[in-house]
Amino acid sequence: MSKTQALKTLFESSELHITPCCWDALSASLIEQAGFPLAFMSGFGVSATRLGQPDAGLISYAEMVDQARNIVSATSIPVIGDGDTGYGNALNVKRTVQGYANAGMACIMIEDQVAPKRCGHTKGKHVVEREEAFMRIRAAVHARNEGADILILARTDARAEHGLDEAIERARAFREIGADMTFLEAPRSVDEMRRYCSEVEGPKMANMLEGGLTPFLQPAQLQDLGYTISTYPFTGLMSMIKAQQEALSQMRRGIFPEPAMTFSDLQKAVGFDIYYASEERYKY
């Protein structure tokens, strides 16, 4: 079974799938080591770790697809990739979808924000008109139907600027066009989440951000509402940043506490055990 087929099977199940977000090869590998069946390549995380810049449309298609290749090469589980706005017109969208498929991504997310886009829970975001939003998803679906081995996750940010009704209408249209899954970003209440899940058919994604605009619900609650997967773009990233800030602060003061893990565990986490096994196989 290909990664795309494996992800489609997960989409079609009635169980909610908790989906941690990754930003590089190591974070993706750690997600797989922890036993999760899929991961999500976060544009927020990639922009932060690769550029040291906020998720405000600063990172390019070439940088994102390069990061996608590195992530896919480090994992055997399916990964969903953030494809932002598709980086241009319909032909750019098709090229973006094809590029993510060639990189090995099992699914790509395309959204309806005005370029340059930004994190869906920050100020100043705007969406394109319906016609352009539909064009992007139509182009993505065409790329898939023309042979790109990848699923299409269609995202709308229209709730912030035009209200929930418009966002739901866009999500419905995305499904009619042929998107495999929809994502209504930043609903403001459980009632809004319930409306989306009841009024839009097909698989749906919830985005759980600590401190974000959407209520942070437990997995059982999300499953009861009707979500298929729940992503967590900040959980691992915040843990990494906070741990490193604390370690550097102590080092700056000349304090070197007990290591957070043994050197043996560190070697295992980055794959030395697998490397040594392969090295032994070809030793003679």
Coordinates of C-alpha atoms in Angstrom, one line a residue:
M1 CA 0.0 0.0 0.0
S2 CA 1.4 3.4 -1.0
K3 CA 1.5 6.3 1.6
T4 CA -1.3 8.0 -0.3
Q5 CA -3.5 4.9 -0.1
A6 CA -2.6 4.4 3.6
L7 CA -3.7 8.0 4.3
K8 CA -6.9 7.6 2.3
T9 CA -7.7 4.6 4.4
L10 CA -7.2 6.7 7.6
F11 CA -9.4 9.4 6.1
E12 CA -12.2 6.9 5.5
S13 CA -12.2 5.4 9.1
S14 CA -14.5 6.7 11.7
E15 CA -11.7 7.1 14.3
L16 CA -10.1 10.5 15.0
H17 CA -6.4 10.5 14.2
I18 CA -4.2 12.7 16.3
T19 CA -1.6 14.2 14.0
P20 CA 1.5 15.9 15.4
C21 CA 3.2 18.5 13.2
C22 CA 6.8 18.3 12.0
W23 CA 9.1 20.9 10.5
D24 CA 12.2 18.9 9.5
A25 CA 13.4 15.4 9.1
L26 CA 14.3 14.8 12.7
S27 CA 10.9 16.1 14.1
A28 CA 9.1 13.9 11.5
S29 CA 11.2 10.9 12.5
L30 CA 10.5 11.4 16.2
I31 CA 6.7 11.5 15.4
E32 CA 7.0 8.1 13.7
Q33 CA 9.2 6.7 16.5
A34 CA 6.5 7.7 19.0
G35 CA 4.0 5.5 17.1
F36 CA 1.8 8.0 15.3
P37 CA 0.3 6.8 11.9
L38 CA 0.8 10.1 10.1
A39 CA 2.3 13.6 10.4
F40 CA 1.6 17.1 9.1
M41 CA 4.4 19.4 7.7
S42 CA 3.6 22.7 9.3
G43 CA 4.3 25.9 7.3
F44 CA 4.5 27.7 10.6
G45 CA 7.2 25.3 11.8
V46 CA 9.2 25.2 8.6
S47 CA 9.3 29.0 8.3
A48 CA 10.4 29.3 12.0
T49 CA 13.1 26.6 11.9
R50 CA 14.4 27.0 8.3
L51 CA 14.2 30.8 8.0
G52 CA 13.9 31.9 11.6
Q53 CA 11.0 34.0 10.4
P54 CA 7.2 34.1 11.2
D55 CA 4.6 32.3 9.1
A56 CA 3.7 35.4 7.0
G57 CA 4.3 34.2 3.4
L58 CA 8.1 34.7 3.5
I59 CA 9.0 31.1 2.7
S60 CA 9.0 30.0 -1.0
Y61 CA 7.7 27.0 -2.9
A62 CA 11.2 25.8 -3.5
E63 CA 12.1 25.9 0.2
M64 CA 8.9 24.1 1.2
V65 CA 9.2 21.3 -1.4
D66 CA 12.9 20.8 -0.5
Q67 CA 11.9 20.5 3.2
A68 CA 9.1 18.0 2.1
R69 CA 11.7 15.8 0.4
N70 CA 13.9 15.7 3.6
I71 CA 10.9 14.9 5.8
V72 CA 9.6 12.1 3.5
S73 CA 13.0 10.6 3.2
A74 CA 13.2 10.3 7.0
T75 CA 9.8 8.6 7.5
S76 CA 7.7 5.7 6.3
I77 CA 4.4 7.1 7.5
P78 CA 2.2 9.4 5.3
V79 CA 2.8 13.1 5.6
I80 CA 0.4 15.9 4.8
G81 CA 2.2 19.0 3.4
D82 CA 1.2 22.7 3.8
G83 CA 1.0 24.0 0.2
D84 CA -0.1 27.5 1.3
T85 CA -1.9 29.3 -1.6
G86 CA -0.3 27.1 -4.3
Y87 CA 2.1 30.0 -5.0
G88 CA 0.3 31.7 -7.9
N89 CA -2.3 31.0 -10.6
A90 CA -3.9 27.7 -11.6
L91 CA -0.8 26.5 -13.4
N92 CA 1.3 27.3 -10.4
V93 CA -1.1 25.4 -8.2
K94 CA -0.8 22.4 -10.4
R95 CA 3.0 22.6 -10.4
T96 CA 2.9 22.8 -6.6
V97 CA 0.7 19.8 -6.3
Q98 CA 2.9 17.8 -8.7
G99 CA 6.0 18.9 -6.9
Y100 CA 4.7 17.8 -3.5
A101 CA 3.6 14.5 -5.0
N102 CA 7.0 14.0 -6.5
A103 CA 8.6 14.8 -3.1
G104 CA 6.6 11.9 -1.6
M105 CA 3.9 13.8 0.3
A106 CA 0.7 11.8 0.7
C107 CA -1.6 14.9 0.8
I108 CA -1.2 18.7 0.1
M109 CA -3.2 21.5 1.7
I110 CA -4.2 24.4 -0.5
E111 CA -5.9 27.5 1.0
D112 CA -7.9 30.5 -0.1
Q113 CA -5.9 33.3 1.5
V114 CA -4.6 36.3 -0.4
A115 CA -0.8 36.0 -1.1
P116 CA 1.3 36.5 0.9
K117 CA -0.6 34.4 3.3
R118 CA 0.0 34.1 7.1
C119 CA -0.8 31.9 10.0
G120 CA -4.6 31.5 10.3
H121 CA -4.7 32.6 13.9
T122 CA -2.8 35.9 13.5
K123 CA -4.1 39.4 12.5
G124 CA -4.2 40.8 9.0
K125 CA -5.2 37.8 6.9
H126 CA -7.6 38.1 3.9
V127 CA -9.1 35.7 1.5
V128 CA -9.5 35.8 -2.3
E129 CA -12.9 35.9 -4.0
R130 CA -14.9 32.6 -4.3
E131 CA -14.0 32.3 -8.0
E132 CA -10.2 32.3 -7.4
A133 CA -10.6 30.0 -4.3
F134 CA -12.5 27.5 -6.4
M135 CA -10.0 27.8 -9.2
R136 CA -7.1 26.9 -6.9
I137 CA -8.9 23.7 -5.7
R138 CA -10.0 22.8 -9.2
A139 CA -6.4 23.1 -10.4
A140 CA -5.2 20.9 -7.5
V141 CA -7.9 18.3 -8.2
H142 CA -6.9 18.3 -11.9
A143 CA -3.3 17.7 -11.0
R144 CA -4.3 14.8 -8.8
N145 CA -6.6 13.3 -11.5
E146 CA -3.9 13.7 -14.2
G147 CA -1.6 11.4 -12.3
A148 CA -0.2 13.1 -9.2
D149 CA -0.2 10.4 -6.5
I150 CA -1.5 12.7 -3.7
L151 CA -4.7 13.7 -1.9
I152 CA -6.1 17.2 -1.8
L153 CA -6.9 19.0 1.5
A154 CA -8.8 22.2 0.8
R155 CA -8.6 24.9 3.4
T156 CA -10.7 28.1 3.9
D157 CA -9.9 31.1 6.1
A158 CA -13.1 32.9 5.2
R159 CA -14.5 32.7 8.7
A160 CA -12.4 35.6 9.9
E161 CA -13.3 38.1 7.2
H162 CA -16.8 36.9 5.9
G163 CA -18.3 34.8 8.7
L164 CA -19.1 31.2 9.3
D165 CA -21.8 30.9 6.6
E166 CA -19.4 31.9 3.8
A167 CA -16.7 29.5 5.2
I168 CA -19.1 26.6 5.2
E169 CA -20.3 27.4 1.7
R170 CA -16.7 27.4 0.4
A171 CA -15.9 24.1 2.2
R172 CA -19.0 22.5 0.6
A173 CA -17.9 23.8 -2.8
F174 CA -14.4 22.4 -2.3
R175 CA -15.9 19.0 -1.8
E176 CA -18.1 19.3 -4.8
I177 CA -15.0 20.2 -6.9
G178 CA -13.3 17.0 -5.7
A179 CA -11.2 17.8 -2.6
D180 CA -10.5 14.7 -0.5
M181 CA -10.8 16.6 2.8
T182 CA -11.7 20.0 4.0
F183 CA -10.4 22.3 6.7
L184 CA -12.3 25.3 8.0
E185 CA -9.7 27.4 9.8
A186 CA -10.3 29.1 13.2
P187 CA -13.9 28.5 14.1
R188 CA -14.6 30.5 17.3
S189 CA -16.7 28.2 19.3
V190 CA -17.8 24.5 19.8
D191 CA -21.1 25.4 18.2
E192 CA -19.3 26.7 15.1
M193 CA -17.3 23.5 14.9
R194 CA -20.5 21.5 15.3
R195 CA -22.1 23.4 12.4
Y196 CA -19.2 22.9 10.1
C197 CA -19.0 19.1 10.9
S198 CA -22.8 18.7 10.4
E199 CA -23.2 20.8 7.3
V200 CA -20.1 19.8 5.3
E201 CA -19.8 16.1 4.3
G202 CA -16.6 14.1 4.0
P203 CA -13.4 14.0 6.1
K204 CA -12.6 17.1 8.1
M205 CA -9.5 18.4 9.9
A206 CA -9.3 20.3 13.2
N207 CA -6.4 22.5 14.0
M208 CA -5.6 22.6 17.8
L209 CA -3.4 25.5 18.7
E210 CA -2.5 26.3 22.3
G211 CA -3.6 29.9 22.7
G212 CA -5.3 30.1 19.3
L213 CA -8.8 31.3 18.3
T214 CA -10.4 27.8 18.2
P215 CA -11.4 26.0 21.4
F216 CA -8.8 23.5 22.4
L217 CA -10.8 20.3 22.7
Q218 CA -9.8 16.8 23.7
P219 CA -9.7 14.1 21.0
A220 CA -12.9 12.4 22.2
Q221 CA -14.8 15.7 21.8
L222 CA -13.4 16.3 18.4
Q223 CA -14.4 12.7 17.3
D224 CA -17.9 13.2 18.7
L225 CA -18.2 16.4 16.6
G226 CA -17.2 14.6 13.5
Y227 CA -13.6 15.4 12.8
T228 CA -11.3 12.9 11.1
I229 CA -7.9 14.2 12.1
S230 CA -6.6 16.8 14.6
T231 CA -3.3 18.6 14.1
Y232 CA -1.1 20.2 16.7
P233 CA 1.3 22.7 15.0
F234 CA 2.6 24.3 18.2
T235 CA 2.9 21.5 20.7
G236 CA 6.2 20.0 19.7
L237 CA 7.6 23.3 18.4
M238 CA 6.9 25.1 21.7
S239 CA 8.4 22.3 23.7
M240 CA 11.6 22.4 21.6
I241 CA 12.0 26.2 21.8
K242 CA 11.3 26.3 25.5
A243 CA 13.7 23.5 26.3
Q244 CA 16.5 25.1 24.3
Q245 CA 15.8 28.5 25.7
E246 CA 16.1 27.2 29.3
A247 CA 19.2 25.2 28.5
L248 CA 20.9 28.2 26.9
S249 CA 19.9 30.5 29.7
Q250 CA 21.6 28.1 32.2
M251 CA 24.7 27.7 30.1
R252 CA 25.0 31.5 29.8
R253 CA 25.1 31.6 33.6
G254 CA 27.7 28.8 33.7
I255 CA 25.3 26.2 34.9
F256 CA 25.4 22.8 33.2
P257 CA 22.6 20.5 34.6
E258 CA 22.2 16.8 34.1
P259 CA 21.6 16.0 30.4
A260 CA 18.0 15.6 29.3
M261 CA 18.8 12.2 27.9
T262 CA 21.7 9.8 27.7
F263 CA 24.1 9.9 24.8
S264 CA 23.0 6.4 23.9
D265 CA 19.4 7.5 23.7
L266 CA 20.5 10.5 21.6
Q267 CA 22.3 8.2 19.1
K268 CA 19.2 6.0 18.8
A269 CA 16.9 9.0 18.3
V270 CA 18.9 10.2 15.3
G271 CA 19.3 6.7 13.8
F272 CA 22.7 5.5 14.7
D273 CA 21.3 2.0 15.7
I274 CA 19.9 1.6 12.2
Y275 CA 23.1 2.9 10.6
Y276 CA 25.3 0.5 12.6
A277 CA 23.1 -2.4 11.6
S278 CA 23.4 -1.5 7.9
E279 CA 27.1 -0.9 8.3
E280 CA 27.5 -4.4 9.8
R281 CA 25.5 -5.9 6.9
Y282 CA 28.0 -4.6 4.4
K283 CA 31.1 -5.0 6.5
Y284 CA 32.5 -7.9 4.5

